[in-house]
Amino acid sequence: MALYEQYNNLAMPNMHLNKQEAVDLIAYMDEESQRIRGSRQGAPEKSAHKGSETPRTAAFTVSQAEPADDVVAIMNAWIREPHPEAKTVAGYMTLVNVGPEDVTLVKVESEAFENIELHEMAMVDGLMTMAELPEMFVPAGGQARFEPGGTHLMLRGPRQHLAKGHKVEMTLIFRSGKEQRVSFTVADK
């Protein structure tokens, strides 16, 4: 945050980031530096975003074993805490493709749910509609956002109650055949 303030609250030069993206990026760099040095072993996860309208978990998540094998960087992976009797739940994240080639997310799987679908909400003739998407394109150097009121994960048939703070492991499957695991945090409404 100090770096952001040092630049007079401007987005990072030449990166075209808004304030929230810059804060997320700085938090990610700090967390990754600590993880690489091994200083976060056993440390509780902290949110770098107080008072934010959208719940924030780690700014980015990457595979713990080999981050270099990740297809995309994943920011803010969270699930809205559902009512105990809910049959569907919504999940959100931002996929950041820092690589030189486009990637396409084709499926998401998790043992925590019977089925996971990619969904999109849109206004059509003055009415909000929701439709399943066959895939999600993430351009090289770009990002794809799963956020409330827009594209999201439709998580059907939770196999157990999801309470605030719980972690849910999911696997992202890309058209290339590569897979990437990500941990989602359950956040309150």
GROMACS .gro file of C-alpha atoms in nm:
model
  189
    1MET     CA    1   0.000   0.000   0.000
    2ALA     CA    2   0.289   0.232   0.073
    3LEU     CA    3   0.411   0.195  -0.285
    4TYR     CA    4   0.065   0.286  -0.413
    5GLU     CA    5   0.058   0.595  -0.190
    6GLN     CA    6   0.413   0.683  -0.295
    7TYR     CA    7   0.286   0.717  -0.652
    8ASN     CA    8   0.015   0.959  -0.539
    9ASN     CA    9  -0.262   0.695  -0.555
   10LEU     CA   10  -0.213   0.656  -0.928
   11ALA     CA   11  -0.238   0.319  -1.099
   12MET     CA   12   0.098   0.153  -1.158
   13PRO     CA   13   0.271   0.314  -1.458
   14ASN     CA   14   0.222   0.137  -1.792
   15MET     CA   15   0.008  -0.135  -1.636
   16HIS     CA   16  -0.337   0.022  -1.679
   17LEU     CA   17  -0.452  -0.090  -1.336
   18ASN     CA   18  -0.726   0.072  -1.136
   19LYS     CA   19  -0.675   0.131  -0.764
   20GLN     CA   20  -0.817  -0.206  -0.652
   21GLU     CA   21  -0.609  -0.396  -0.906
   22ALA     CA   22  -0.295  -0.212  -0.796
   23VAL     CA   23  -0.369  -0.291  -0.429
   24ASP     CA   24  -0.430  -0.658  -0.521
   25LEU     CA   25  -0.105  -0.673  -0.716
   26ILE     CA   26   0.098  -0.518  -0.432
   27ALA     CA   27  -0.058  -0.759  -0.180
   28TYR     CA   28   0.019  -1.051  -0.413
   29MET     CA   29   0.382  -0.947  -0.449
   30ASP     CA   30   0.415  -0.921  -0.072
   31GLU     CA   31   0.246  -1.258  -0.009
   32GLU     CA   32   0.454  -1.435  -0.274
   33SER     CA   33   0.775  -1.283  -0.138
   34GLN     CA   34   0.687  -1.409   0.209
   35ARG     CA   35   0.585  -1.752   0.074
   36ILE     CA   36   0.911  -1.789  -0.118
   37ARG     CA   37   1.113  -1.692   0.189
   38GLY     CA   38   0.907  -1.941   0.391
   39SER     CA   39   0.802  -1.684   0.650
   40ARG     CA   40   0.429  -1.756   0.615
   41GLN     CA   41   0.441  -2.114   0.739
   42GLY     CA   42   0.156  -2.154   0.981
   43ALA     CA   43   0.064  -1.785   0.967
   44PRO     CA   44  -0.308  -1.707   0.948
   45GLU     CA   45  -0.434  -1.563   0.622
   46LYS     CA   46  -0.502  -1.190   0.639
   47SER     CA   47  -0.713  -0.974   0.414
   48ALA     CA   48  -0.546  -0.667   0.274
   49HIS     CA   49  -0.879  -0.507   0.197
   50LYS     CA   50  -1.071  -0.363   0.491
   51GLY     CA   51  -1.414  -0.220   0.426
   52SER     CA   52  -1.423  -0.344   0.068
   53GLU     CA   53  -1.770  -0.409  -0.072
   54THR     CA   54  -1.654  -0.734  -0.232
   55PRO     CA   55  -1.501  -0.982   0.013
   56ARG     CA   56  -1.127  -1.021  -0.046
   57THR     CA   57  -0.911  -1.320   0.028
   58ALA     CA   58  -0.557  -1.348  -0.098
   59ALA     CA   59  -0.493  -1.107  -0.381
   60PHE     CA   60  -0.367  -1.386  -0.606
   61THR     CA   61  -0.345  -1.757  -0.553
   62VAL     CA   62  -0.096  -1.982  -0.720
   63SER     CA   63  -0.015  -2.350  -0.683
   64GLN     CA   64   0.208  -2.405  -0.382
   65ALA     CA   65   0.427  -2.668  -0.550
   66GLU     CA   66   0.531  -2.504  -0.876
   67PRO     CA   67   0.388  -2.157  -0.949
   68ALA     CA   68   0.570  -2.155  -1.284
   69ASP     CA   69   0.335  -2.431  -1.405
   70ASP     CA   70   0.021  -2.225  -1.346
   71VAL     CA   71  -0.180  -2.134  -1.655
   72VAL     CA   72  -0.308  -1.806  -1.507
   73ALA     CA   73  -0.274  -1.599  -1.190
   74ILE     CA   74  -0.593  -1.606  -0.987
   75MET     CA   75  -0.711  -1.306  -0.787
   76ASN     CA   76  -0.977  -1.295  -0.520
   77ALA     CA   77  -1.125  -1.646  -0.541
   78TRP     CA   78  -1.428  -1.650  -0.311
   79ILE     CA   79  -1.767  -1.814  -0.265
   80ARG     CA   80  -2.065  -1.630  -0.122
   81GLU     CA   81  -2.167  -1.794   0.207
   82PRO     CA   82  -2.497  -1.968   0.133
   83HIS     CA   83  -2.804  -2.033   0.343
   84PRO     CA   84  -2.766  -2.380   0.501
   85GLU     CA   85  -3.046  -2.519   0.279
   86ALA     CA   86  -2.924  -2.361  -0.047
   87LYS     CA   87  -2.895  -2.594  -0.348
   88THR     CA   88  -2.683  -2.352  -0.553
   89VAL     CA   89  -2.402  -2.119  -0.459
   90ALA     CA   90  -2.212  -1.852  -0.655
   91GLY     CA   91  -1.835  -1.839  -0.690
   92TYR     CA   92  -1.616  -1.551  -0.807
   93MET     CA   93  -1.254  -1.486  -0.908
   94THR     CA   94  -1.043  -1.297  -1.158
   95LEU     CA   95  -0.819  -1.489  -1.397
   96VAL     CA   96  -0.511  -1.296  -1.510
   97ASN     CA   97  -0.325  -1.429  -1.814
   98VAL     CA   98   0.029  -1.298  -1.793
   99GLY     CA   99   0.144  -1.535  -2.065
  100PRO     CA  100   0.201  -1.467  -2.436
  101GLU     CA  101  -0.083  -1.694  -2.558
  102ASP     CA  102  -0.461  -1.682  -2.516
  103VAL     CA  103  -0.613  -1.944  -2.284
  104THR     CA  104  -0.967  -2.076  -2.255
  105LEU     CA  105  -1.125  -2.212  -1.937
  106VAL     CA  106  -1.361  -2.494  -2.033
  107LYS     CA  107  -1.454  -2.656  -1.702
  108VAL     CA  108  -1.428  -2.628  -1.324
  109GLU     CA  109  -1.447  -2.929  -1.093
  110SER     CA  110  -1.462  -2.977  -0.718
  111GLU     CA  111  -1.545  -3.264  -0.487
  112ALA     CA  112  -1.738  -3.010  -0.279
  113PHE     CA  113  -2.016  -2.977  -0.542
  114GLU     CA  114  -2.219  -3.211  -0.762
  115ASN     CA  115  -2.175  -2.985  -1.065
  116ILE     CA  116  -2.010  -2.653  -1.155
  117GLU     CA  117  -2.114  -2.439  -1.450
  118LEU     CA  118  -1.984  -2.114  -1.597
  119HIS     CA  119  -2.271  -1.863  -1.605
  120GLU     CA  120  -2.327  -1.511  -1.733
  121MET     CA  121  -2.589  -1.258  -1.630
  122ALA     CA  122  -2.689  -0.991  -1.878
  123MET     CA  123  -2.966  -0.739  -1.942
  124VAL     CA  124  -3.184  -0.843  -2.237
  125ASP     CA  125  -3.480  -0.621  -2.330
  126GLY     CA  126  -3.478  -0.464  -1.984
  127LEU     CA  127  -3.474  -0.797  -1.801
  128MET     CA  128  -3.184  -0.965  -1.625
  129THR     CA  129  -3.115  -1.307  -1.778
  130MET     CA  130  -2.872  -1.583  -1.688
  131ALA     CA  131  -2.724  -1.834  -1.929
  132GLU     CA  132  -2.464  -2.109  -1.910
  133LEU     CA  133  -2.139  -2.039  -2.096
  134PRO     CA  134  -1.953  -2.321  -2.272
  135GLU     CA  135  -1.613  -2.160  -2.195
  136MET     CA  136  -1.435  -1.848  -2.075
  137PHE     CA  137  -1.171  -1.685  -2.296
  138VAL     CA  138  -0.875  -1.513  -2.128
  139PRO     CA  139  -0.664  -1.314  -2.377
  140ALA     CA  140  -0.285  -1.303  -2.355
  141GLY     CA  141  -0.195  -1.017  -2.123
  142GLY     CA  142  -0.561  -0.978  -2.023
  143GLN     CA  143  -0.805  -1.097  -1.763
  144ALA     CA  144  -1.149  -1.252  -1.718
  145ARG     CA  145  -1.360  -1.152  -1.421
  146PHE     CA  146  -1.616  -1.366  -1.242
  147GLU     CA  147  -1.806  -1.115  -1.029
  148PRO     CA  148  -2.149  -1.054  -0.872
  149GLY     CA  149  -2.405  -0.946  -1.130
  150GLY     CA  150  -2.196  -1.075  -1.422
  151THR     CA  151  -2.005  -1.388  -1.512
  152HIS     CA  152  -1.983  -1.629  -1.218
  153LEU     CA  153  -1.945  -1.992  -1.124
  154MET     CA  154  -2.278  -2.164  -1.058
  155LEU     CA  155  -2.191  -2.419  -0.789
  156ARG     CA  156  -2.472  -2.676  -0.777
  157GLY     CA  157  -2.538  -2.932  -0.505
  158PRO     CA  158  -2.299  -2.844  -0.222
  159ARG     CA  159  -2.204  -3.168  -0.048
  160GLN     CA  160  -2.172  -2.996   0.293
  161HIS     CA  161  -2.263  -2.662   0.449
  162LEU     CA  162  -2.017  -2.389   0.359
  163ALA     CA  163  -1.952  -2.152   0.646
  164LYS     CA  164  -1.757  -1.828   0.643
  165GLY     CA  165  -1.383  -1.891   0.640
  166HIS     CA  166  -1.400  -2.243   0.496
  167LYS     CA  167  -1.164  -2.324   0.209
  168VAL     CA  168  -1.293  -2.506  -0.099
  169GLU     CA  169  -1.050  -2.662  -0.346
  170MET     CA  170  -1.139  -2.649  -0.715
  171THR     CA  171  -0.964  -2.750  -1.034
  172LEU     CA  172  -0.973  -2.525  -1.339
  173ILE     CA  173  -0.950  -2.716  -1.668
  174PHE     CA  174  -0.830  -2.536  -1.980
  175ARG     CA  175  -0.879  -2.619  -2.348
  176SER     CA  176  -0.505  -2.700  -2.370
  177GLY     CA  177  -0.565  -2.990  -2.128
  178LYS     CA  178  -0.373  -2.818  -1.850
  179GLU     CA  179  -0.528  -2.809  -1.505
  180GLN     CA  180  -0.477  -2.568  -1.218
  181ARG     CA  181  -0.592  -2.603  -0.859
  182VAL     CA  182  -0.722  -2.305  -0.667
  183SER     CA  183  -0.850  -2.256  -0.314
  184PHE     CA  184  -1.170  -2.050  -0.274
  185THR     CA  185  -1.258  -1.889   0.059
  186VAL     CA  186  -1.620  -1.875   0.175
  187ALA     CA  187  -1.714  -1.515   0.261
  188ASP     CA  188  -2.027  -1.381   0.431
  189LYS     CA  189  -2.298  -1.201   0.236
   0.00000   0.00000   0.00000
